[in-house]
Each structure stands twice: as structure tokens, then as C-alpha cells.
Short mmCIF file of C-alpha atoms in Angstrom, two decimals:
data_model
loop_
_atom_site.label_atom_id
_atom_site.label_comp_id
_atom_site.label_asym_id
_atom_site.label_seq_id
_atom_site.Cartn_x
_atom_site.Cartn_y
_atom_site.Cartn_z
CA MET U 880 29.96 9.09 -14.09
CA PRO U 881 28.84 5.76 -14.18
CA GLY U 882 26.92 6.09 -17.63
CA SER U 883 23.41 7.26 -18.71
CA ILE U 884 20.82 6.73 -16.29
CA GLY U 885 17.08 6.23 -17.49
CA VAL U 886 14.66 8.20 -15.77
CA SER U 887 11.64 6.05 -17.21
CA PRO U 888 10.72 2.78 -18.25
CA GLU U 889 10.50 3.17 -21.94
CA GLY U 890 13.08 5.36 -22.11
CA ARG U 891 16.01 2.85 -21.30
CA GLY U 892 18.26 2.08 -24.14
CA LEU U 893 20.62 -0.69 -23.00
CA PRO U 894 19.96 -4.12 -21.12
CA THR U 895 22.77 -3.67 -18.58
CA GLN U 896 22.07 0.36 -18.08
CA LEU U 897 21.30 1.75 -14.48
CA SER U 898 17.62 3.50 -13.96
CA LEU U 899 16.09 5.58 -11.52
CA PHE U 900 12.66 6.10 -12.20
CA ASP U 901 11.75 4.19 -8.93
CA GLU U 902 12.31 4.73 -5.41
CA LYS U 903 13.41 1.34 -4.65
CA GLN U 904 16.67 2.03 -7.24
CA VAL U 905 17.85 4.80 -4.83
CA ALA U 906 19.53 2.15 -2.61
CA GLY U 907 21.24 0.28 -5.36
CA HIS U 908 22.82 3.94 -6.55
CA LYS U 909 23.80 4.91 -2.65
CA ARG U 910 25.72 1.90 -2.73
CA LEU U 911 27.67 2.92 -6.03
CA VAL U 912 28.18 6.48 -5.06
CA ASP U 913 29.27 5.42 -1.08
CA ALA U 914 32.15 3.17 -2.89
CA VAL U 915 33.19 5.36 -5.10
CA HIS U 916 33.35 8.24 -2.30
CA SER U 917 35.23 5.58 -0.29
CA LYS U 918 37.80 5.91 -2.72
CA GLY U 919 38.23 9.79 -2.78
CA SER U 920 36.34 10.43 -6.08
CA LEU U 921 33.11 12.70 -6.96
CA VAL U 922 30.66 11.02 -8.84
CA ALA U 923 27.89 12.41 -11.58
CA ALA U 924 24.49 11.01 -12.07
CA GLN U 925 23.75 11.42 -15.90
CA LEU U 926 19.78 11.28 -16.50
CA TYR U 927 18.65 10.71 -19.91
CA HIS U 928 15.92 9.16 -21.61
CA ALA U 929 16.57 7.43 -25.00
CA GLY U 930 13.72 8.83 -27.09
CA ARG U 931 13.55 7.32 -30.26
CA GLN U 932 16.99 5.48 -29.92
CA ALA U 933 15.22 3.38 -27.05
CA SER U 934 14.96 -0.65 -27.50
CA GLU U 935 11.40 -1.93 -27.70
CA ALA U 936 13.49 -5.46 -26.96
CA ILE U 937 14.97 -4.08 -23.73
CA THR U 938 11.72 -2.26 -22.46
CA GLY U 939 8.81 -4.27 -23.83
CA LEU U 940 7.34 -0.78 -24.43
CA ASP U 941 6.92 1.61 -27.28
CA PRO U 942 9.49 4.44 -28.04
CA LEU U 943 8.83 7.75 -27.63
CA ALA U 944 10.06 10.58 -29.81
CA PRO U 945 9.33 14.34 -30.98
CA SER U 946 8.41 12.44 -34.42
CA ALA U 947 7.51 8.82 -35.16
CA ILE U 948 10.75 8.52 -36.80
CA PRO U 949 12.46 5.34 -36.62
CA CYS U 950 16.19 5.03 -35.56
CA GLY U 951 18.60 3.84 -38.32
CA ILE U 952 20.39 1.18 -36.58
CA LEU U 953 17.38 -0.15 -34.14
CA GLN U 954 14.73 -0.03 -37.03
CA ASN U 955 12.43 0.54 -33.95
CA HIS U 956 8.78 1.75 -34.21
CA PRO U 957 8.81 5.13 -32.01
CA LYS U 958 5.54 6.50 -31.36
CA GLU U 959 5.15 10.50 -31.18
CA ILE U 960 4.99 11.63 -27.96
CA THR U 961 2.07 13.34 -26.68
CA HIS U 962 1.56 16.41 -24.47
CA GLU U 963 0.60 14.35 -21.54
CA GLN U 964 3.75 12.21 -21.83
CA MET U 965 6.05 14.95 -22.16
CA ASP U 966 4.63 16.07 -18.60
CA ARG U 967 4.98 13.00 -17.09
CA ILE U 968 8.79 12.56 -18.40
CA LYS U 969 9.32 15.93 -17.18
CA GLU U 970 8.31 15.33 -13.75
CA GLN U 971 10.29 11.97 -13.98
CA PHE U 972 13.58 13.81 -14.46
CA ARG U 973 12.70 16.25 -11.68
CA GLN U 974 12.18 13.19 -9.20
CA ALA U 975 15.25 11.38 -10.78
CA ALA U 976 17.17 14.65 -9.78
CA ARG U 977 16.04 14.51 -6.23
CA TRP U 978 16.51 11.13 -5.91
CA SER U 979 20.01 11.35 -7.21
CA ILE U 980 20.78 13.80 -4.41
CA GLU U 981 19.31 11.39 -1.89
CA ALA U 982 21.65 8.85 -2.90
CA GLY U 983 24.60 11.16 -2.52
CA TYR U 984 25.79 12.12 -6.50
CA ASP U 985 28.08 15.19 -6.07
CA ILE U 986 26.50 16.34 -9.82
CA VAL U 987 23.52 16.01 -11.60
CA GLU U 988 24.07 16.15 -15.74
CA VAL U 989 20.70 16.38 -18.03
CA HIS U 990 21.43 14.73 -21.37
CA PHE U 991 21.22 16.99 -24.21
CA ALA U 992 23.22 14.98 -26.96
CA HIS U 993 23.54 11.91 -29.09
CA GLY U 994 20.39 11.88 -30.43
CA TYR U 995 18.24 11.00 -27.21
CA LEU U 996 15.10 12.25 -26.43
CA LEU U 997 16.06 15.95 -25.33
CA HIS U 998 18.60 16.06 -27.74
CA SER U 999 15.70 14.81 -30.71
CA PHE U 1000 13.52 17.69 -30.01
CA MET U 1001 15.82 20.47 -30.66
CA SER U 1002 16.94 18.89 -34.17
CA THR U 1003 15.22 19.12 -37.22
CA HIS U 1004 16.55 15.65 -38.12
CA THR U 1005 14.43 14.08 -35.59
CA ASN U 1006 11.57 17.03 -34.84
CA HIS U 1007 9.07 16.92 -37.85
CA ARG U 1008 6.35 18.46 -35.11
CA THR U 1009 4.06 21.22 -36.16
CA ASP U 1010 2.97 22.20 -32.71
CA GLU U 1011 4.66 24.63 -30.71
CA TYR U 1012 7.37 22.33 -30.14
CA GLY U 1013 8.59 21.98 -33.75
CA GLY U 1014 9.50 24.58 -36.20
CA SER U 1015 11.53 27.04 -35.40
CA PHE U 1016 14.59 26.87 -33.18
CA GLU U 1017 12.64 28.83 -30.00
CA ASN U 1018 9.94 26.15 -30.21
CA ARG U 1019 12.06 23.26 -30.78
CA ILE U 1020 14.63 23.89 -27.59
CA LYS U 1021 11.44 24.64 -25.36
CA TYR U 1022 10.71 21.25 -24.07
CA PRO U 1023 14.09 20.51 -23.60
CA MET U 1024 14.82 23.76 -21.60
CA ASP U 1025 11.48 23.24 -19.26
CA VAL U 1026 13.17 20.08 -18.64
CA LEU U 1027 16.44 21.54 -17.59
CA LYS U 1028 14.58 24.28 -15.74
CA THR U 1029 12.70 21.35 -13.63
CA VAL U 1030 15.63 19.71 -12.81
CA ILE U 1031 17.64 23.24 -11.81
CA ASP U 1032 14.65 24.41 -9.72
CA GLU U 1033 14.25 20.82 -8.18
CA VAL U 1034 18.28 20.78 -7.11
CA ASN U 1035 18.07 24.32 -5.95
CA GLY U 1036 21.84 24.82 -5.54
CA GLU U 1037 22.42 21.68 -3.48
CA VAL U 1038 24.58 20.08 -5.95
CA PRO U 1039 25.94 21.31 -9.54
CA VAL U 1040 23.70 20.59 -12.59
CA GLN U 1041 25.41 20.32 -16.01
CA ILE U 1042 24.30 19.15 -19.50
CA ARG U 1043 25.98 17.48 -22.00
CA VAL U 1044 25.34 18.42 -25.61
CA SER U 1045 26.67 17.33 -29.10
CA VAL U 1046 28.55 19.81 -31.02
CA ASP U 1047 27.42 18.59 -34.02
CA GLU U 1048 25.01 15.77 -35.07
CA TYR U 1049 27.09 15.21 -38.41
CA VAL U 1050 23.78 14.44 -40.34
CA GLU U 1051 22.67 16.48 -43.30
CA ASP U 1052 19.75 18.01 -41.30
CA GLY U 1053 20.85 17.84 -38.01
CA MET U 1054 21.78 20.45 -35.38
CA LYS U 1055 25.04 22.44 -35.91
CA PHE U 1056 27.43 24.10 -33.75
CA GLU U 1057 25.75 27.59 -34.21
CA GLU U 1058 22.41 26.31 -32.74
CA VAL U 1059 24.47 24.66 -29.65
CA LYS U 1060 26.30 27.20 -28.69
CA LYS U 1061 23.03 28.87 -28.36
CA VAL U 1062 21.72 26.38 -26.16
CA CYS U 1063 24.60 26.51 -24.00
CA HIS U 1064 24.35 30.09 -23.45
CA LEU U 1065 20.73 30.28 -22.35
CA ALA U 1066 21.77 26.67 -20.28
CA LYS U 1067 24.26 29.07 -18.29
CA GLU U 1068 21.77 31.79 -18.37
CA MET U 1069 19.21 29.41 -16.40
CA GLY U 1070 21.58 28.10 -14.04
CA VAL U 1071 23.86 25.37 -15.28
CA ALA U 1072 27.34 24.93 -13.84
CA SER U 1073 29.14 23.80 -16.76
CA ILE U 1074 28.47 22.20 -20.15
CA SER U 1075 30.05 18.87 -21.41
CA LEU U 1076 30.79 18.45 -24.93
CA SER U 1077 30.68 15.43 -27.16
CA ALA U 1078 29.31 14.71 -30.80
CA GLY U 1079 27.23 12.91 -33.02
CA CYS U 1080 23.76 10.78 -32.67
CA TYR U 1081 22.70 7.28 -33.45
CA ASP U 1082 22.60 8.07 -36.69
CA ALA U 1083 26.01 9.42 -36.92
CA VAL U 1084 27.02 6.77 -34.29
CA GLU U 1085 30.79 7.03 -35.36
CA TYR U 1086 31.03 10.45 -34.10
CA ALA U 1087 29.18 9.71 -30.65
CA ILE U 1088 31.41 6.63 -29.89
CA GLN U 1089 34.53 7.16 -31.95
CA PRO U 1090 36.18 4.36 -34.05
CA MET U 1091 39.78 4.12 -35.12
CA PHE U 1092 38.98 6.42 -37.86
CA ILE U 1093 37.86 9.56 -36.34
CA PRO U 1094 40.31 11.68 -35.73
CA GLN U 1095 41.90 12.02 -32.13
CA GLY U 1096 40.50 15.32 -30.22
CA PHE U 1097 38.26 16.49 -33.08
CA ILE U 1098 36.19 18.10 -30.51
CA ILE U 1099 38.48 20.15 -28.90
CA PRO U 1100 38.69 23.13 -31.73
CA PHE U 1101 34.61 23.22 -30.76
CA ALA U 1102 35.57 23.16 -26.79
CA LYS U 1103 38.00 26.17 -27.43
CA GLU U 1104 35.59 28.36 -29.71
CA LEU U 1105 32.80 27.87 -26.93
CA LYS U 1106 35.24 28.46 -23.86
CA ALA U 1107 36.12 31.96 -25.55
CA GLU U 1108 32.30 32.87 -24.96
CA ILE U 1109 31.11 31.37 -22.26
CA ASP U 1110 32.23 31.89 -18.44
CA ILE U 1111 31.82 28.37 -17.08
CA PRO U 1112 33.51 25.75 -17.35
CA VAL U 1113 33.76 23.57 -20.62
CA ILE U 1114 34.34 19.86 -20.77
CA VAL U 1115 35.72 17.79 -23.71
CA ALA U 1116 35.66 14.64 -24.47
CA ALA U 1117 36.35 12.23 -27.50
CA ARG U 1118 39.60 9.97 -28.46
CA LEU U 1119 41.60 11.99 -26.01
CA ASN U 1120 43.92 8.80 -26.52
CA ASP U 1121 46.99 10.49 -25.77
CA ALA U 1122 48.65 11.92 -22.68
CA HIS U 1123 50.02 14.67 -24.24
CA LEU U 1124 47.03 15.62 -25.96
CA ILE U 1125 45.23 15.54 -22.74
CA GLU U 1126 48.08 17.87 -21.13
CA ASN U 1127 47.81 20.14 -23.98
CA VAL U 1128 44.02 20.85 -23.88
CA VAL U 1129 44.33 21.93 -20.52
CA GLU U 1130 47.64 23.77 -20.44
CA ASN U 1131 46.60 25.57 -24.19
CA ASP U 1132 43.45 26.72 -22.27
CA GLU U 1133 41.19 24.88 -25.11
CA ALA U 1134 38.91 23.30 -22.37
CA ASP U 1135 38.68 23.42 -18.44
CA ILE U 1136 37.96 19.46 -17.96
CA VAL U 1137 38.90 16.52 -19.97
CA ALA U 1138 36.53 13.22 -19.70
CA ILE U 1139 37.64 10.32 -20.52
CA GLY U 1140 35.69 6.94 -20.97
CA ARG U 1141 37.24 4.00 -22.74
CA GLY U 1142 40.55 5.47 -21.90
CA LEU U 1143 40.25 4.63 -18.01
CA ILE U 1144 39.07 0.68 -19.11
CA ALA U 1145 42.05 0.67 -21.02
CA ASP U 1146 44.65 1.98 -18.10
CA PRO U 1147 42.58 2.72 -14.88
CA LEU U 1148 45.98 4.37 -13.67
CA LEU U 1149 46.03 6.91 -16.97
CA ILE U 1150 45.78 9.98 -15.05
CA ASP U 1151 48.02 8.75 -12.11
CA LYS U 1152 50.83 7.80 -14.79
CA ILE U 1153 50.19 11.16 -16.44
CA LYS U 1154 50.86 13.21 -13.49
CA VAL U 1155 54.15 11.83 -12.83
CA HIS U 1156 55.03 11.50 -16.67
CA ASP U 1157 54.96 7.86 -16.79
CA TYR U 1158 54.08 7.99 -20.07
CA ASP U 1159 55.59 4.80 -21.47
CA ASN U 1160 53.74 2.80 -19.29
CA ILE U 1161 50.73 3.70 -20.23
CA CYS U 1162 47.89 1.52 -21.93
CA TYR U 1163 45.88 3.31 -24.32
CA CYS U 1164 42.72 3.05 -25.63
CA ILE U 1165 42.94 1.76 -29.57
CA ALA U 1166 39.30 2.79 -30.43
CA CYS U 1167 38.45 -0.66 -31.76
CA ASN U 1168 34.97 -0.54 -29.84
CA GLN U 1169 35.07 -4.31 -29.52
CA GLY U 1170 35.69 -4.97 -25.73
CA CYS U 1171 33.56 -2.13 -24.51
CA ILE U 1172 31.01 -0.91 -26.84
CA ASP U 1173 30.10 -3.49 -28.86
CA ARG U 1174 29.44 -5.95 -25.67
CA VAL U 1175 27.30 -3.21 -23.87
CA LEU U 1176 25.26 -2.89 -26.88
CA GLY U 1177 24.96 -6.51 -26.90
CA GLY U 1178 23.74 -6.72 -23.31
CA MET U 1179 26.59 -7.97 -22.24
CA PRO U 1180 29.36 -6.34 -19.44
CA ALA U 1181 32.14 -4.15 -20.76
CA HIS U 1182 35.65 -5.65 -21.12
CA CYS U 1183 38.84 -4.61 -23.28
CA MET U 1184 40.67 -5.80 -26.13
CA VAL U 1185 43.96 -3.99 -24.56
CA ASN U 1186 43.17 -4.91 -20.54
CA PRO U 1187 42.34 -8.39 -20.17
CA VAL U 1188 41.29 -7.68 -16.69
CA ALA U 1189 38.68 -4.92 -17.42
CA GLY U 1190 35.35 -5.95 -16.05
CA GLU U 1191 36.80 -8.46 -13.77
CA GLU U 1192 38.69 -6.29 -11.07
CA LEU U 1193 37.05 -7.89 -8.10
CA THR U 1194 37.76 -11.45 -9.14
CA CYS U 1195 40.97 -11.43 -11.13
CA LYS U 1196 43.89 -11.07 -9.05
CA LEU U 1197 47.65 -11.84 -10.04
CA LYS U 1198 48.75 -14.99 -8.36
CA GLY U 1199 51.62 -15.27 -5.64
CA LYS U 1200 55.07 -15.35 -6.80
CA SER U 1201 56.58 -18.22 -8.64
CA GLY U 1202 60.26 -19.38 -9.71
CA LYS U 1203 59.32 -21.05 -12.56
CA LYS U 1204 60.82 -20.78 -16.04
CA VAL U 1205 58.56 -19.80 -19.00
CA ALA U 1206 59.31 -20.36 -22.37
CA ILE U 1207 56.92 -18.56 -24.96
CA ILE U 1208 56.84 -19.10 -28.43
CA GLY U 1209 55.68 -15.96 -30.80
CA ALA U 1210 56.29 -12.55 -29.75
CA ASP U 1211 52.57 -11.35 -31.15
CA PRO U 1212 50.22 -9.61 -28.47
CA ALA U 1213 49.30 -13.05 -27.19
CA GLY U 1214 53.06 -13.65 -26.65
CA MET U 1215 54.28 -10.47 -25.17
CA GLU U 1216 50.88 -10.24 -22.81
CA ALA U 1217 52.06 -13.97 -21.52
CA ALA U 1218 55.19 -12.98 -20.91
CA ILE U 1219 54.52 -9.81 -19.06
CA THR U 1220 52.23 -11.39 -16.96
CA ALA U 1221 54.33 -14.40 -16.13
CA ALA U 1222 57.30 -11.95 -14.97
CA LYS U 1223 54.91 -9.99 -13.02
CA ARG U 1224 54.67 -13.26 -10.99
CA GLY U 1225 58.53 -13.41 -10.88
CA MET U 1226 58.68 -15.97 -13.32
CA LYS U 1227 62.17 -15.83 -15.71
CA VAL U 1228 60.67 -15.70 -19.03
CA THR U 1229 62.15 -16.12 -22.71
CA VAL U 1230 60.26 -15.54 -25.47
CA TYR U 1231 61.15 -16.95 -28.68
CA GLU U 1232 60.41 -15.08 -32.09
CA LYS U 1233 61.75 -15.99 -35.30
CA ASP U 1234 61.02 -12.14 -36.63
CA GLU U 1235 60.58 -9.13 -34.38
CA LEU U 1236 58.61 -8.16 -31.31
CA GLY U 1237 54.79 -7.58 -32.19
CA GLY U 1238 54.12 -9.90 -34.82
CA LYS U 1239 51.80 -9.02 -37.08
CA PHE U 1240 50.71 -5.50 -35.72
CA LYS U 1241 52.87 -3.82 -38.43
CA ALA U 1242 50.89 -5.40 -40.99
CA LEU U 1243 47.59 -4.71 -39.14
CA SER U 1244 48.31 -1.00 -38.57
CA THR U 1245 49.24 -0.54 -42.40
CA PRO U 1246 46.00 0.98 -43.52
CA PRO U 1247 46.14 4.66 -42.20
CA GLU U 1248 43.03 4.38 -40.39
CA LYS U 1249 44.60 1.21 -38.07
CA ASP U 1250 47.68 3.21 -37.46
CA THR U 1251 45.64 3.06 -33.43
CA PHE U 1252 47.25 -0.53 -33.39
CA MET U 1253 50.63 0.58 -33.09
CA MET U 1254 49.77 2.11 -29.76
CA PHE U 1255 49.44 -0.85 -28.07
CA ASP U 1256 52.32 -2.46 -29.95
CA ARG U 1257 54.44 0.06 -28.10
CA TYR U 1258 53.30 -0.37 -24.73
CA LEU U 1259 53.63 -4.17 -24.62
CA VAL U 1260 57.21 -3.50 -25.94
CA SER U 1261 57.84 -1.09 -23.23
CA GLN U 1262 56.38 -3.75 -20.85
CA MET U 1263 58.94 -6.14 -21.99
CA LYS U 1264 61.87 -3.93 -21.37
CA LYS U 1265 60.57 -2.95 -18.22
CA TYR U 1266 60.47 -6.33 -16.68
CA ASN U 1267 63.78 -7.53 -18.33
CA ILE U 1268 61.98 -10.38 -20.47
CA ALA U 1269 64.66 -12.36 -22.59
CA PHE U 1270 63.74 -12.38 -26.44
CA THR U 1271 65.58 -14.35 -28.70
CA GLY U 1272 65.24 -15.70 -32.34
CA VAL U 1273 63.64 -19.27 -32.69
CA PHE U 1274 65.22 -21.78 -34.99
CA ASP U 1275 63.22 -21.79 -38.13
CA ILE U 1276 59.66 -23.86 -38.21
CA GLU U 1277 59.98 -24.94 -41.70
CA ASN U 1278 62.91 -26.61 -41.61
CA TYR U 1279 61.14 -29.23 -39.25
CA GLY U 1280 57.83 -29.25 -40.65
CA ASP U 1281 54.70 -28.03 -38.46
CA HIS U 1282 53.81 -31.23 -37.19
CA LEU U 1283 57.59 -31.84 -35.46
CA PHE U 1284 57.92 -28.41 -34.58
CA PRO U 1285 56.56 -28.78 -30.82
CA LEU U 1286 58.23 -32.22 -29.95
CA ILE U 1287 61.49 -30.66 -30.94
CA PHE U 1288 60.96 -27.69 -29.08
CA ARG U 1289 60.51 -29.48 -26.12
CA GLU U 1290 63.40 -31.29 -26.45
CA LYS U 1291 65.39 -28.16 -26.74
CA MET U 1292 63.62 -26.63 -23.75
CA LYS U 1293 64.57 -29.60 -22.01
CA LYS U 1294 68.32 -29.26 -22.62
CA LYS U 1295 67.74 -25.71 -21.51
CA GLY U 1296 66.33 -26.85 -18.11
CA ILE U 1297 63.05 -26.12 -18.72
CA ASP U 1298 60.76 -29.38 -18.57
CA CYS U 1299 57.53 -29.03 -20.07
CA GLU U 1300 54.47 -31.11 -21.01
CA LEU U 1301 52.72 -30.42 -24.53
CA PHE U 1302 49.18 -29.92 -24.81
CA LEU U 1303 47.70 -28.48 -28.01
CA PHE U 1304 44.38 -26.82 -27.88
CA SER U 1305 42.42 -25.28 -30.54
CA PRO U 1306 38.93 -23.42 -30.86
CA ILE U 1307 37.20 -26.76 -32.71
CA GLY U 1308 39.99 -29.28 -32.21
CA ASP U 1309 40.80 -29.81 -35.36
CA VAL U 1310 44.29 -27.79 -36.28
CA GLN U 1311 46.63 -28.77 -39.43
CA GLN U 1312 46.05 -32.60 -40.07
CA GLY U 1313 50.08 -33.31 -39.24
CA TYR U 1314 49.82 -32.46 -35.62
CA GLN U 1315 47.65 -35.58 -35.18
CA GLN U 1316 50.47 -37.71 -36.27
CA ASN U 1317 52.31 -37.08 -32.75
CA TYR U 1318 49.86 -36.43 -30.10
CA GLU U 1319 46.10 -35.19 -29.65
CA VAL U 1320 44.65 -32.21 -30.37
CA TYR U 1321 41.97 -30.96 -27.80
CA PRO U 1322 39.11 -28.43 -28.61
CA LEU U 1323 39.30 -25.74 -25.76
CA TYR U 1324 36.89 -26.91 -23.67
CA LYS U 1325 38.77 -29.86 -22.78
CA LEU U 1326 41.38 -27.96 -21.18
CA GLN U 1327 39.53 -28.17 -17.66
CA GLU U 1328 39.19 -31.57 -17.81
CA LEU U 1329 42.75 -32.15 -18.83
CA HIS U 1330 44.38 -30.29 -16.00
CA ASP U 1331 42.07 -31.72 -13.57
CA ARG U 1332 43.30 -34.82 -14.59
CA TYR U 1333 47.27 -34.69 -15.33
CA HIS U 1334 47.57 -31.29 -12.95
CA PHE U 1335 50.25 -30.15 -15.61
CA ASP U 1336 52.23 -26.81 -15.61
CA ALA U 1337 52.77 -26.24 -19.37
CA VAL U 1338 50.32 -25.82 -21.56
CA ILE U 1339 50.47 -24.66 -25.30
CA VAL U 1340 47.41 -22.60 -26.35
CA GLY U 1341 46.66 -21.83 -29.95
CA GLY U 1342 45.44 -18.42 -30.41
CA GLY U 1343 46.54 -14.98 -30.10
CA GLY U 1344 43.16 -13.75 -28.83
CA ILE U 1345 42.23 -16.22 -26.66
CA LEU U 1346 45.72 -16.27 -25.03
CA HIS U 1347 46.16 -12.56 -24.67
CA TYR U 1348 42.99 -12.93 -22.69
CA ALA U 1349 43.54 -15.64 -20.76
CA SER U 1350 46.94 -15.19 -19.76
CA GLY U 1351 46.33 -11.76 -18.31
CA LYS U 1352 43.35 -12.99 -16.48
CA GLN U 1353 45.06 -16.33 -15.33
CA LEU U 1354 42.38 -18.28 -16.77
CA LEU U 1355 45.01 -21.16 -17.23
CA ASP U 1356 43.69 -21.75 -13.73
CA LYS U 1357 41.79 -24.92 -13.11
CA ASN U 1358 39.04 -23.19 -11.74
CA SER U 1359 38.38 -21.00 -14.76
CA THR U 1360 36.74 -21.93 -18.16
CA GLU U 1361 35.46 -18.59 -19.23
CA PHE U 1362 37.92 -18.12 -22.01
CA VAL U 1363 36.43 -20.81 -24.24
CA ASP U 1364 33.83 -18.13 -25.41
CA TYR U 1365 36.56 -16.11 -27.00
CA LYS U 1366 37.74 -16.45 -30.98
CA VAL U 1367 41.14 -17.80 -32.13
CA PHE U 1368 42.43 -15.13 -34.58
CA GLU U 1369 45.95 -16.39 -35.31
CA THR U 1370 48.01 -19.91 -34.62
CA ALA U 1371 50.37 -19.18 -32.03
CA PHE U 1372 52.42 -21.02 -29.31
CA ALA U 1373 52.86 -20.03 -25.43
CA PHE U 1374 53.29 -22.12 -22.73
CA TYR U 1375 54.22 -22.09 -18.95
CA ALA U 1376 56.82 -24.46 -17.84
CA THR U 1377 58.21 -25.45 -14.58
#
């Protein structure tokens, strides 16, 4: 499922989002669907209208909602939707369903969740209407169910239709599970083939796109309860970032289908690895939301903090084998990622670290809500072992002084047969003054220029975040300069050497 698809110009919520409100857009969807089908997978169209959670800055149009209640996050100015506008949007849902079939989608999903237009009609949190579409439960669900029936009638059994619904809005006056179950039963009677469960709305967005402090698998009990009452497949999602948790959901009959989003950005081979019980080699989503949803909400493509190739799969390929020797100082995430990437290319790698593998991971993971960071630490350590990467203690930097350490380390490497040139990079070019007593300190944007001038094989890059990203994507190539946009989170050294 490639994310929500806007059925109306004013109903879009994200600048990078797919839309299907114009026949000209069908061809693009068909190319997407054909690409997915060519790899043996099915693909679903998730049709939605963002309602009060649409962005005026993106659409240039007034958001429409059951009532003129601004979204707490967006601080926008929705207008109360008229009956004429409701009829027009219902027709747009119908037409988008027809175009979805023409494009080749295998399933049509109608979005009843996350505080979007249809969900917002059902909830007393967002529906304060006094006409036949407000007030009682029966009135509040009338319009969403009308839209759903219109879609089901249009599809007419050509493909399955399902809904996605929030089990709980997690706002005081929001929709609760007892009402949600009633909606699910009515939808089943209407002809939906399956029900996908999520949670929250933008006013409780932490339950819709769960960060670290939301418990893993918190929707599973809701799925189990609904599954016991209804005889169509129940789909469960939300922080299912553990292989055994995923396996148990199906084995224990708690849900029929598991829906995974961010986990497949972190590791596209997640399911393949689970099938063969290759648990140690799974790179789990850590629910940081920084590389994916934070970027998407800002209008940028999704990337990933634990998978530096995410979003660049077509252009970022591992280079050919190399017999180089590589010395990496610091076994933090940056150092380990650089070591693993080099080892995949056949390089002989030695990692120097005076403490233990993981750097500041343990300190970072100390607060209870941050313990998920250790999942990435365990993955990197397992990859270090998998590729037989040598790990040794490094002499104490304090005995030599910060400004002498890189130069002395270079001499030690030469004695080991590793010949290296040193270039120190920082995001702004003003690392501690002591360094400048012995060599130049360059800002990151100079790396391209220096590489072209000297064609060096050994580089020292300061910064955990940058090096993790740059090494995994192999941005230390003379043809790339993208990494200058990424922040340095700590001082670290790592370099490739001949």
C-alpha cells in the first residue's frame, strides 16, 4: 500500500502524497501498480480526504470538515462542509475507486481513521453539527457509511473493499472502541472484505504514528477482541517491530494479517528474514520517526535513521569489491556502519575503540522510553560478527592530546601497512583549535573539491550522523555531495585507507 491517496484537491494533507482526482493521474498509478506486480506483489489503493487535517499551505484551498474546528497541530482554518460539497466528495470517492481499478489496484481501502474527513464525521471530538449528520451515533456515521456504500457499489465485486479505522482516538471526547466495533459490523454487513485497525488522530498523533514511548503492539488486544466477534479478516498495525511479536500475532490467532509500514523502510527484507528465522540479521525500526514521517510532514522524501539506503534504492548501489585495508576509529553507530559497509565490499577492516562496541548507545538507551535504540545496537553488533570485522582497543587519546592524536594514529597505521592521508572535516570547519596546529580543518562542503584535487583514498570524517549516512550510501564518492545537509551529533573519526 503506497500510502493515502487524495480524492479531492482540497483534501490533500502532504506535499509528496499521491492523488487520484483527475483522469490524467491514472497513468502514473498504473506505472506504480505495474512495477509492484512485476515483483509478484499485490497493491492496494487507500482512498482518503484529509478533512480538517488538510493543509492550506499545500492545497491553497480551505480545508473542509464536519465542523469548523481547527486541527491542533496544523492550526488551520477549516470551513464547515456543505451538503453540496459532501455530495461532490462522495462522487470523487466513487470516481477514485473506479480509476483505482483501471490502474490495476488489487484492493480498494476507504480511510475511516486518523481524524481524516470520514473519521471526523463519526467523532464527537470533531463533529458538532446540528443537522442530520451530527448528534447521535447513527447521524454521525451516516455520511461515512454513505461514502463507503458508494465505493462498494462502484467496485461491484471486481476487487475487495476494506476500511481502515482507529480503535480509539485517544482524546477525551473522541470515538471509543465500542462505537468503532459497531462501525465494523455495519461495514461488514455492507460488504467490506476486511478491516484494518490503527489508532489516534492528529490531536493524539502519537497513537497514529507511534514514537518510542508508545508500547509495541498496543493495538493487538483490540484486534483480538474484534476478531472474536466478526468473521472477516482483521488487520493489525502499530509498532510491530519485533519478529517474535509479529509471528505470535498470527500463531495465537490475535489477527489475520499484520500490517507493517516503517519496519519495511528500516529493513525491506524483514518478512523474508522472519520466514527463515534469520532474526539476528533484521534491522528493526526504532520508532524515532526522524528519517521517515518527520521528513514526509516537511515535504521531503522518506529516509531512515537506521537504513541509510532508504529512499535511494535505485541510485545507491554497493560498489565493486576492493582489497583495501580500512581502519576505523570509534565503534559508535557511525563507525560500525562504516565498517560493515567496507566489509561488504571485501575490505579488510579493523575497528579501534577504547571502550566497547556501541559508543554512547547504552547511555542513550537508559531512559525507559529510549530503550528501543538498543535494537539498532544489537543489529550493528551482529553485523560486525557476521562480517568478521576485527575489533581492538585503541591507545588512550588523552595521553597524546587531542591535537596530536590523528597524526600519531596515522604513524601507527603506517607501521601496520595501512597508508593513509588525513583530512578532517566538520560541519562548520571550526573543530577544536588544537587541531589547527597541525593541519587544515575543512568544512564539509569542501570534501568534493578536495577529492577532485587530491583523489585521496583515505578520509577522516567528523560526525556520527553524517558518517553513518555517508558510509552506508557510499557518499564518499566524488560524484556525490548530498551528505552536507546532515547534522553532526558527536565527534568521531573514521577513514578509508589504502
